[in-house]
Coordinates of N, CA and C in Angstrom, one line a residue:
X1 N 0.9 -1.2 0.0 CA 0.0 0.0 0.0 C 0.9 1.2 0.0
X2 N 0.6 2.2 -0.8 CA 1.3 3.4 -0.9 C 0.4 4.6 -0.4
X3 N 1.0 5.7 0.0 CA 0.2 6.8 0.5 C 0.6 8.1 -0.3
X4 N -0.4 8.9 -0.5 CA -0.1 10.3 -1.1 C -0.5 11.3 0.0
X5 N 0.4 12.2 0.2 CA 0.1 13.3 1.2 C -0.5 14.5 0.6
X6 N -1.6 15.0 1.1 CA -2.3 16.2 0.6 C -1.8 17.3 1.6
X7 N -1.3 18.4 0.9 CA -0.7 19.5 1.7 C -1.5 20.8 1.4
X8 N -1.5 21.7 2.4 CA -2.1 23.0 2.2 C -1.1 23.9 1.6
X9 N -1.5 25.2 1.4 CA -0.6 26.2 0.7 C 0.6 26.4 1.5
X10 N 0.7 26.2 2.8 CA 1.9 26.4 3.6 C 2.7 25.1 3.7
X11 N 2.3 24.1 3.0 CA 3.0 22.9 3.0 C 2.8 21.9 4.1
X12 N 1.8 22.2 4.9 CA 1.4 21.3 6.0 C 0.5 20.2 5.6
X13 N 0.7 19.0 6.0 CA -0.2 17.9 5.5 C -1.6 18.0 6.3
X14 N -2.6 17.8 5.5 CA -3.9 17.8 6.1 C -4.7 16.5 5.9
X15 N -4.3 15.7 5.0 CA -4.9 14.4 4.7 C -4.0 13.5 3.9
X16 N -4.3 12.2 3.9 CA -3.5 11.2 3.3 C -4.5 10.3 2.4
X17 N -4.1 10.0 1.2 CA -4.8 9.1 0.4 C -4.0 7.8 0.3
X18 N -4.6 6.7 0.8 CA -3.9 5.4 0.8 C -4.4 4.6 -0.5
X19 N -3.5 4.1 -1.2 CA -3.8 3.3 -2.4 C -3.7 1.8 -2.1
X20 N -4.8 1.1 -2.3 CA -4.9 -0.3 -1.9 C -4.8 -1.2 -3.2
X21 N -4.4 -2.4 -3.0 CA -4.4 -3.3 -4.2 C -5.8 -3.4 -4.8
X22 N -5.8 -3.5 -6.1 CA -7.1 -3.6 -6.9 C -7.6 -2.2 -7.3
X23 N -6.9 -1.2 -6.9 CA -7.3 0.2 -7.3 C -8.2 0.9 -6.3
X24 N -8.6 0.3 -5.2 CA -9.3 1.0 -4.2 C -8.4 2.0 -3.5
X25 N -9.1 3.1 -3.0 CA -8.3 4.2 -2.3 C -9.1 4.6 -1.1
X26 N -8.5 5.0 0.0 CA -9.1 5.6 1.1 C -8.5 6.9 1.5
X27 N -9.3 7.8 2.1 CA -8.7 9.1 2.5 C -8.8 9.2 4.0
X28 N -7.8 9.7 4.7 CA -7.8 9.8 6.1 C -7.2 11.1 6.6
X29 N -7.7 11.5 7.7 CA -7.1 12.7 8.3 C -6.5 12.2 9.7
X30 N -6.1 13.1 10.5 CA -5.6 12.7 11.8 C -6.7 12.0 12.7
X31 N -7.9 12.3 12.4 CA -9.0 11.8 13.1 C -9.4 10.4 12.7
X32 N -8.9 9.9 11.5 CA -9.2 8.6 11.1 C -9.7 8.6 9.6
X33 N -10.0 7.4 9.1 CA -10.5 7.2 7.7 C -11.9 7.9 7.6
X34 N -12.1 8.7 6.6 CA -13.3 9.4 6.4 C -14.0 9.0 5.1
X35 N -13.3 8.4 4.2 CA -14.0 8.0 2.9 C -13.2 7.0 2.1
X36 N -13.9 6.3 1.2 CA -13.2 5.3 0.4 C -13.8 5.3 -1.0
X37 N -12.9 5.0 -2.0 CA -13.2 4.9 -3.3 C -13.1 3.4 -3.7
X38 N -14.2 2.9 -4.2 CA -14.2 1.5 -4.6 C -14.1 1.4 -6.1
X39 N -12.9 1.0 -6.6 CA -12.6 1.0 -8.0 C -13.5 0.0 -8.8
X40 N -13.8 -1.2 -8.3 CA -14.5 -2.1 -9.0 C -16.0 -1.6 -9.3
X41 N -16.6 -0.9 -8.4 CA -17.9 -0.4 -8.5 C -17.9 1.1 -9.0
X42 N -16.7 1.7 -9.0 CA -16.6 3.1 -9.4 C -17.4 4.1 -8.7
X43 N -17.4 4.0 -7.3 CA -18.1 5.1 -6.6 C -17.3 5.4 -5.3
X44 N -17.6 6.6 -4.8 CA -16.9 7.1 -3.6 C -18.0 7.1 -2.4
X45 N -17.6 6.6 -1.3 CA -18.4 6.6 -0.1 C -17.9 7.4 1.0
X46 N -18.7 8.2 1.6 CA -18.4 9.0 2.8 C -18.7 8.0 4.0
X47 N -17.6 7.6 4.7 CA -17.7 6.6 5.8 C -18.3 7.2 7.1
X48 N -18.2 8.5 7.2 CA -18.8 9.2 8.3 C -20.3 9.1 8.4
X49 N -20.9 9.2 7.2 CA -22.3 9.2 7.1 C -22.8 7.8 6.5
X50 N -21.9 7.0 5.9 CA -22.3 5.8 5.3 C -23.1 5.9 4.1
X51 N -22.8 7.0 3.3 CA -23.6 7.2 2.1 C -22.6 7.3 0.9
X52 N -23.1 6.9 -0.3 CA -22.4 7.1 -1.5 C -22.5 8.6 -1.9
X53 N -21.4 9.2 -2.2 CA -21.4 10.7 -2.5 C -21.2 11.0 -4.0
X54 N -20.6 10.0 -4.7 CA -20.3 10.3 -6.2 C -20.0 9.0 -6.9
X55 N -20.3 9.1 -8.2 CA -19.8 8.1 -9.1 C -18.4 8.5 -9.6
X56 N -17.4 7.6 -9.4 CA -16.1 8.0 -9.7 C -15.3 8.3 -8.5
X57 N -14.1 8.8 -8.6 CA -13.3 9.1 -7.5 C -13.4 10.6 -7.0
X58 N -14.0 10.8 -5.9 CA -14.2 12.1 -5.4 C -13.7 12.3 -4.0
X59 N -12.7 11.6 -3.6 CA -12.1 11.5 -2.3 C -11.7 12.9 -1.8
X60 N -11.1 13.7 -2.6 CA -10.6 15.0 -2.2 C -11.8 16.0 -1.8
X61 N -12.9 15.7 -2.3 CA -14.1 16.6 -1.9 C -14.5 16.4 -0.5
X62 N -14.0 15.4 0.2 CA -14.4 15.1 1.6 C -13.6 15.9 2.6
X63 N -12.5 16.5 2.1 CA -11.6 17.3 3.0 C -11.3 18.6 2.4
X64 N -10.9 19.6 3.3 CA -10.6 20.9 2.8 C -9.3 21.3 3.6
X65 N -8.4 21.9 2.9 CA -7.2 22.4 3.6 C -7.5 23.6 4.5
X66 N -6.6 23.8 5.4 CA -6.8 24.9 6.4 C -6.6 26.2 5.6
X67 N -7.5 27.2 5.9 CA -7.5 28.5 5.2 C -6.7 29.5 6.2
X68 N -5.7 30.1 5.6 CA -4.8 31.0 6.4 C -5.3 32.4 6.3

């Protein structure tokens, strides 16, 4: 599994996207995993609410960088 770090304008990390075998991805903050993209079904799920939020990969829409 590999991880991609999402950074704000100041270079501080605010979220991580983990790449899983088979193409699935999950996004997590310091509070824990908040969403998952299921490549086989091609949809993104918000794990905090338990709902599908988009067809396709929309993980980055679940988090926002800190505004300075």
